[in-house]
C-alpha cells in the first residue's frame, strides 16, 4: 500500500466521520426540542417516580439520556430521580412531599439542575452535551405539583433552553385589530379556555411568553388573540410535524388541567387563508365548539381536536352554533324568559323548613332544550357573562325577605367592580371553580360590603388553607354551605376531622353552617360534633317555580 492509498483511506475516514457528525448535527437541529413539559407521578409510600410523558429526542434535557431509566411508564427510585437536582431543590421537593395538597389545588416550586450530574450518558450524548451547554446549565425549572385521590403527587415540570424573553417579543392582542389578514394558505390554531380569575385579572407579557415556550412557538410567525374568555394563537405555515407536536402537548394539558396558571383546557386545529373578520369569527366558532365540549367531556378529547374546514358542514356543529346563538339571544332579551327555582334549607333531623332558601335562575321550559341549556350553563365564561342579569332578574321578581334568600354567584362576578349587591337584594352565595378562592380580593370585598350592612355567604367544595384564611380574616360571613363533595363523605374520618376543625372556627365566628345533600341517618356523634343542624337538598325535586 503506497502513500497515495493511505491518504485516500484517511480522507474516506474523515469523510465518514464528518458525515456522521453532520447527520448528528442535522438531527440535533431538527429533531431536538427547545422547550416542553414533563409529567411524572411520585409514589411517596414506595419512594418511586413514574414518568407519564415520553422522552424528548437527542437528549433535549438531562432527563432524556438513553441509559436512564426515567422513561415513559417506567419507575425510577425517588432517590435516583432527586439526583438530577441540586441540594436546595431536593429540600423543596421533600417539603412538598411531606404535605397534603387538597384536590384541585397545587403547589409551585422552582428547582435547579445538579450541574455535577454526569451519569448514564452515551458517547453521542456526551458529544451533544459538549455542543449544548444549556442542557446542564438551564435556568430554574418550574414544577407544579398536585395530589390525586390515592395521595400520589402529580408533577408537571416545564423546561426551556432559554427562559429569558427576547427583547423584541411583544404580546400584541390581534383581537383588537379591525382588519386582520393572514395570506398563508395553511395555518395552525391553538386555543385555550382561560381560568375564570383571568376574566378580569391582567395577563402579562411573561404569561404569554410562557405559553410560547410550552408549545415551542416561533414568535415571529405567531399571532396572539384574547377574546370571549379564550386565548388563542394562529401560526402561519407551520411544519407538518408541528401539528403532531402541538397535539401531544394539548392532550397533556387537558389530562392535567389543574396544573397551568392561565388555562385548564386547550385545543388545536388547522385553518386556511384568513382574508376577512368573517374568517376570525369562523375560527372562534370552531374554538367554542371544541373547547366547550372538551371542558364538559375531557375524556372525549379526540372527538374535538384536529378539526378542519369540513366541520362547517357537520350537522352537530351547526346545531351547536344555532343553540349557542339562541342561548345568547334569550339571556340578552328583555322578555324575561326565565323561571326562578327555590330550594328550602331544612333542619337535618326533622326536615322541617327553616327560614333560609336558595334561589336559582333557569331558562323557561321550551325556549331551549334542557340538554343544551345544561351544557351551556356549565361553561364558566357564559356564567360570568350572564350571572349579573340572572341575579338582577331574581332581585326584581322575588318579594321575600332578602336577608333570608341566597343566589349562587361566581367569585369573578362578585369581584367585578360593576357588581354591587345591596341590602334589598338576595345574599350572594359566592363560589369558586375548583375552590380556587382569591383570598385577599374576597376579604376586601366582603369587608367593604359588610360596612354597608350587605352580608355574604360562601359555598365550598374543599377544606384547605385558603378557606381557613378567609374565615380567620372575615367576621361578616352570614352562611357557609359545605358542598356535597364533602357532605356525602362525612363517614370518612379524615373528612370528619377536617370538617370538625372548620366547624369549631365557624362557631366562634357565629357563622351558620349548612350541608348540601348530606347522607341520611348519619351517626348521632357525627351530627352532634359537626353541628349538622341544617341541610339543603339540591338533587331532590323540592324546587318550585315562583310566578
Short mmCIF file of N, CA and C in Angstrom, two decimals, residues 183-281:
data_model
loop_
_atom_site.label_atom_id
_atom_site.label_comp_id
_atom_site.label_asym_id
_atom_site.label_seq_id
_atom_site.Cartn_x
_atom_site.Cartn_y
_atom_site.Cartn_z
N UNK A 183 -52.29 35.80 4.76
CA UNK A 183 -52.42 35.27 3.41
C UNK A 183 -51.88 33.85 3.26
N UNK A 184 -51.20 33.35 4.27
CA UNK A 184 -50.68 31.97 4.17
C UNK A 184 -51.84 30.99 4.01
N UNK A 185 -51.65 30.00 3.16
CA UNK A 185 -52.73 29.05 2.84
C UNK A 185 -52.93 27.99 3.93
N UNK A 186 -51.96 27.88 4.82
CA UNK A 186 -52.02 26.84 5.85
C UNK A 186 -51.69 27.47 7.20
N UNK A 187 -52.63 27.40 8.13
CA UNK A 187 -52.42 28.00 9.45
C UNK A 187 -52.80 27.00 10.54
N UNK A 188 -52.07 27.04 11.63
CA UNK A 188 -52.36 26.21 12.79
C UNK A 188 -52.92 27.09 13.89
N UNK A 189 -54.05 26.67 14.47
CA UNK A 189 -54.68 27.42 15.55
C UNK A 189 -54.56 26.62 16.85
N UNK A 190 -54.07 27.27 17.90
CA UNK A 190 -54.02 26.67 19.24
C UNK A 190 -54.86 27.56 20.14
N UNK A 191 -55.87 26.98 20.80
CA UNK A 191 -56.76 27.78 21.65
C UNK A 191 -56.90 27.22 23.04
N UNK A 192 -57.18 28.10 24.01
CA UNK A 192 -57.34 27.69 25.41
C UNK A 192 -58.50 28.43 26.05
N UNK A 193 -59.18 27.78 27.00
CA UNK A 193 -60.17 28.44 27.84
C UNK A 193 -59.45 29.03 29.04
N UNK A 194 -59.59 30.32 29.23
CA UNK A 194 -58.96 30.96 30.38
C UNK A 194 -59.58 30.49 31.69
N UNK A 195 -58.78 30.41 32.73
CA UNK A 195 -59.33 30.20 34.06
C UNK A 195 -60.12 31.45 34.45
N UNK A 196 -61.24 31.29 35.17
CA UNK A 196 -62.14 32.42 35.42
C UNK A 196 -61.48 33.66 36.02
N UNK A 197 -60.48 33.50 36.88
CA UNK A 197 -59.89 34.68 37.52
C UNK A 197 -59.25 35.62 36.51
N UNK A 198 -58.91 35.09 35.30
CA UNK A 198 -58.27 35.93 34.29
C UNK A 198 -59.28 36.61 33.37
N UNK A 199 -60.57 36.51 33.72
CA UNK A 199 -61.55 37.33 33.01
C UNK A 199 -61.35 38.80 33.36
N UNK A 200 -60.82 39.05 34.57
CA UNK A 200 -60.63 40.45 34.98
C UNK A 200 -59.20 40.74 35.43
N UNK A 201 -58.40 39.71 35.70
CA UNK A 201 -57.01 39.94 36.08
C UNK A 201 -56.15 40.14 34.84
N UNK A 202 -55.12 40.94 34.97
CA UNK A 202 -54.24 41.22 33.83
C UNK A 202 -53.43 39.98 33.45
N UNK A 203 -53.32 39.74 32.15
CA UNK A 203 -52.44 38.70 31.63
C UNK A 203 -51.17 39.39 31.17
N UNK A 204 -50.05 39.05 31.77
CA UNK A 204 -48.81 39.76 31.49
C UNK A 204 -48.12 39.20 30.25
N UNK A 205 -47.15 39.95 29.77
CA UNK A 205 -46.37 39.51 28.62
C UNK A 205 -45.58 38.24 28.96
N UNK A 206 -45.13 38.14 30.21
CA UNK A 206 -44.41 36.94 30.65
C UNK A 206 -45.34 35.73 30.60
N UNK A 207 -46.62 35.92 31.01
CA UNK A 207 -47.60 34.82 30.95
C UNK A 207 -47.73 34.29 29.52
N UNK A 208 -47.82 35.22 28.57
CA UNK A 208 -47.97 34.81 27.17
C UNK A 208 -46.70 34.14 26.67
N UNK A 209 -45.56 34.69 27.07
CA UNK A 209 -44.29 34.10 26.61
C UNK A 209 -44.13 32.67 27.13
N UNK A 210 -44.63 32.40 28.33
CA UNK A 210 -44.55 31.03 28.87
C UNK A 210 -45.36 30.05 28.02
N UNK A 211 -46.47 30.53 27.44
CA UNK A 211 -47.24 29.67 26.54
C UNK A 211 -46.46 29.42 25.25
N UNK A 212 -45.76 30.46 24.76
CA UNK A 212 -44.90 30.28 23.59
C UNK A 212 -43.86 29.20 23.86
N UNK A 213 -43.29 29.22 25.08
CA UNK A 213 -42.30 28.21 25.44
C UNK A 213 -42.93 26.82 25.55
N UNK A 214 -44.11 26.77 26.17
CA UNK A 214 -44.78 25.48 26.37
C UNK A 214 -45.03 24.78 25.04
N UNK A 215 -45.49 25.54 24.03
CA UNK A 215 -45.82 24.95 22.73
C UNK A 215 -44.69 25.10 21.71
N UNK A 216 -43.54 25.65 22.19
CA UNK A 216 -42.36 25.79 21.32
C UNK A 216 -42.71 26.58 20.05
N UNK A 217 -43.30 27.77 20.25
CA UNK A 217 -43.78 28.58 19.13
C UNK A 217 -42.74 29.60 18.69
N UNK A 218 -42.70 29.85 17.41
CA UNK A 218 -41.86 30.90 16.84
C UNK A 218 -42.63 32.22 16.92
N UNK A 219 -42.15 33.14 17.77
CA UNK A 219 -42.94 34.36 18.00
C UNK A 219 -42.99 35.27 16.77
N UNK A 220 -42.10 35.05 15.79
CA UNK A 220 -42.13 35.87 14.58
C UNK A 220 -43.20 35.39 13.59
N UNK A 221 -43.69 34.16 13.79
CA UNK A 221 -44.69 33.60 12.88
C UNK A 221 -46.03 33.35 13.57
N UNK A 222 -46.17 33.84 14.81
CA UNK A 222 -47.34 33.51 15.62
C UNK A 222 -48.08 34.77 16.03
N UNK A 223 -49.42 34.72 15.94
CA UNK A 223 -50.27 35.87 16.29
C UNK A 223 -51.16 35.48 17.47
N UNK A 224 -51.23 36.39 18.43
CA UNK A 224 -51.92 36.11 19.71
C UNK A 224 -53.25 36.86 19.78
N UNK A 225 -54.30 36.17 20.29
CA UNK A 225 -55.63 36.76 20.42
C UNK A 225 -56.17 36.47 21.82
N UNK A 226 -56.89 37.42 22.38
CA UNK A 226 -57.55 37.26 23.68
C UNK A 226 -58.96 37.81 23.54
N UNK A 227 -59.96 36.90 23.56
CA UNK A 227 -61.33 37.33 23.28
C UNK A 227 -62.33 36.31 23.82
N UNK A 228 -63.41 36.81 24.43
CA UNK A 228 -64.53 35.98 24.88
C UNK A 228 -64.11 34.82 25.78
N UNK A 229 -63.22 35.11 26.75
CA UNK A 229 -62.81 34.09 27.70
C UNK A 229 -61.86 33.05 27.13
N UNK A 230 -61.30 33.34 25.95
CA UNK A 230 -60.36 32.41 25.32
C UNK A 230 -59.09 33.17 24.95
N UNK A 231 -57.97 32.48 24.98
CA UNK A 231 -56.77 32.99 24.32
C UNK A 231 -56.43 31.98 23.23
N UNK A 232 -55.99 32.50 22.08
CA UNK A 232 -55.63 31.58 21.01
C UNK A 232 -54.52 32.17 20.16
N UNK A 233 -53.84 31.29 19.46
CA UNK A 233 -52.66 31.65 18.68
C UNK A 233 -52.82 31.09 17.28
N UNK A 234 -52.48 31.90 16.29
CA UNK A 234 -52.52 31.46 14.90
C UNK A 234 -51.09 31.45 14.38
N UNK A 235 -50.63 30.28 13.93
CA UNK A 235 -49.26 30.11 13.45
C UNK A 235 -49.31 29.92 11.95
N UNK A 236 -48.63 30.78 11.21
CA UNK A 236 -48.69 30.67 9.75
C UNK A 236 -47.63 29.70 9.23
N UNK A 237 -48.03 28.94 8.23
CA UNK A 237 -47.16 27.97 7.54
C UNK A 237 -46.33 27.11 8.49
N UNK A 238 -46.98 26.37 9.39
CA UNK A 238 -46.20 25.53 10.31
C UNK A 238 -45.63 24.31 9.59
N UNK A 239 -44.56 23.73 10.16
CA UNK A 239 -44.04 22.47 9.66
C UNK A 239 -45.10 21.39 9.82
N UNK A 240 -45.04 20.38 8.97
CA UNK A 240 -46.03 19.29 9.06
C UNK A 240 -45.99 18.59 10.42
N UNK A 241 -44.79 18.52 10.99
CA UNK A 241 -44.64 17.84 12.28
C UNK A 241 -45.17 18.68 13.44
N UNK A 242 -45.41 19.97 13.18
CA UNK A 242 -45.80 20.87 14.29
C UNK A 242 -47.16 20.49 14.85
N UNK A 243 -48.11 20.13 13.98
CA UNK A 243 -49.45 19.76 14.46
C UNK A 243 -49.38 18.56 15.40
N UNK A 244 -48.55 17.57 15.05
CA UNK A 244 -48.41 16.39 15.92
C UNK A 244 -47.80 16.78 17.27
N UNK A 245 -46.81 17.65 17.23
CA UNK A 245 -46.16 18.10 18.47
C UNK A 245 -47.17 18.84 19.35
N UNK A 246 -47.91 19.78 18.75
CA UNK A 246 -48.90 20.56 19.50
C UNK A 246 -50.02 19.67 20.01
N UNK A 247 -50.44 18.73 19.17
CA UNK A 247 -51.50 17.79 19.55
C UNK A 247 -51.12 17.03 20.82
N UNK A 248 -49.87 16.59 20.90
CA UNK A 248 -49.38 15.86 22.09
C UNK A 248 -49.42 16.75 23.32
N UNK A 249 -48.97 17.99 23.18
CA UNK A 249 -48.94 18.92 24.32
C UNK A 249 -50.36 19.24 24.78
N UNK A 250 -51.28 19.44 23.83
CA UNK A 250 -52.68 19.74 24.17
C UNK A 250 -53.26 18.62 25.02
N UNK A 251 -53.02 17.38 24.63
CA UNK A 251 -53.56 16.25 25.40
C UNK A 251 -52.97 16.19 26.80
N UNK A 252 -51.70 16.55 26.94
CA UNK A 252 -51.07 16.59 28.27
C UNK A 252 -51.73 17.66 29.13
N UNK A 253 -51.99 18.81 28.51
CA UNK A 253 -52.61 19.92 29.24
C UNK A 253 -53.99 19.52 29.75
N UNK A 254 -54.80 18.90 28.89
CA UNK A 254 -56.17 18.53 29.26
C UNK A 254 -56.16 17.43 30.32
N UNK A 255 -55.24 16.50 30.19
CA UNK A 255 -55.15 15.40 31.17
C UNK A 255 -54.75 15.92 32.54
N UNK A 256 -53.98 17.00 32.57
CA UNK A 256 -53.52 17.58 33.84
C UNK A 256 -53.99 19.03 33.91
N UNK A 257 -55.29 19.21 33.83
CA UNK A 257 -55.89 20.51 33.58
C UNK A 257 -55.73 21.51 34.71
N UNK A 258 -55.35 21.07 35.91
CA UNK A 258 -55.24 22.00 37.03
C UNK A 258 -53.82 22.50 37.23
N UNK A 259 -52.91 22.12 36.32
CA UNK A 259 -51.50 22.42 36.55
C UNK A 259 -51.02 23.66 35.83
N UNK A 260 -51.88 24.35 35.10
CA UNK A 260 -51.44 25.54 34.39
C UNK A 260 -52.04 26.79 35.01
N UNK A 261 -51.27 27.84 35.08
CA UNK A 261 -51.70 29.07 35.73
C UNK A 261 -52.86 29.74 34.99
N UNK A 262 -52.75 29.86 33.67
CA UNK A 262 -53.70 30.67 32.89
C UNK A 262 -54.94 29.91 32.42
N UNK A 263 -54.76 28.66 32.05
CA UNK A 263 -55.86 27.95 31.39
C UNK A 263 -55.92 26.50 31.85
N UNK A 264 -57.07 25.86 31.61
CA UNK A 264 -57.20 24.46 32.02
C UNK A 264 -57.65 23.54 30.88
N UNK A 265 -58.00 24.12 29.75
CA UNK A 265 -58.45 23.33 28.59
C UNK A 265 -57.78 23.91 27.35
N UNK A 266 -57.36 23.06 26.42
CA UNK A 266 -56.73 23.53 25.19
C UNK A 266 -57.20 22.68 24.01
N UNK A 267 -56.99 23.23 22.81
CA UNK A 267 -57.33 22.51 21.58
C UNK A 267 -56.42 22.98 20.46
N UNK A 268 -56.48 22.31 19.33
CA UNK A 268 -55.71 22.74 18.15
C UNK A 268 -56.41 22.24 16.89
N UNK A 269 -56.24 22.99 15.80
CA UNK A 269 -56.80 22.59 14.51
C UNK A 269 -56.15 23.44 13.42
N UNK A 270 -56.38 23.07 12.17
CA UNK A 270 -55.83 23.82 11.04
C UNK A 270 -56.91 24.69 10.41
N UNK A 271 -56.46 25.78 9.77
CA UNK A 271 -57.39 26.68 9.08
C UNK A 271 -56.67 27.26 7.87
N UNK A 272 -57.44 27.53 6.83
CA UNK A 272 -56.85 28.04 5.59
C UNK A 272 -56.62 29.55 5.68
N UNK A 273 -56.52 30.20 4.54
CA UNK A 273 -56.20 31.63 4.47
C UNK A 273 -57.23 32.49 5.22
N UNK A 274 -56.73 33.49 5.94
CA UNK A 274 -57.60 34.41 6.68
C UNK A 274 -57.67 35.72 5.90
N UNK A 275 -58.83 35.96 5.27
CA UNK A 275 -58.98 37.13 4.40
C UNK A 275 -59.75 38.26 5.06
N UNK A 276 -60.75 37.90 5.89
CA UNK A 276 -61.63 38.92 6.48
C UNK A 276 -61.90 38.58 7.94
N UNK A 277 -62.60 39.50 8.62
CA UNK A 277 -63.01 39.24 10.00
C UNK A 277 -63.96 38.05 10.10
N UNK A 278 -64.64 37.75 9.00
CA UNK A 278 -65.54 36.59 8.99
C UNK A 278 -64.75 35.30 9.23
N UNK A 279 -63.51 35.25 8.72
CA UNK A 279 -62.66 34.08 8.97
C UNK A 279 -62.33 33.97 10.45
N UNK A 280 -62.05 35.10 11.10
CA UNK A 280 -61.77 35.08 12.54
C UNK A 280 -62.99 34.62 13.33
N UNK A 281 -64.17 35.05 12.89
CA UNK A 281 -65.40 34.60 13.56
C UNK A 281 -65.60 33.10 13.39
#
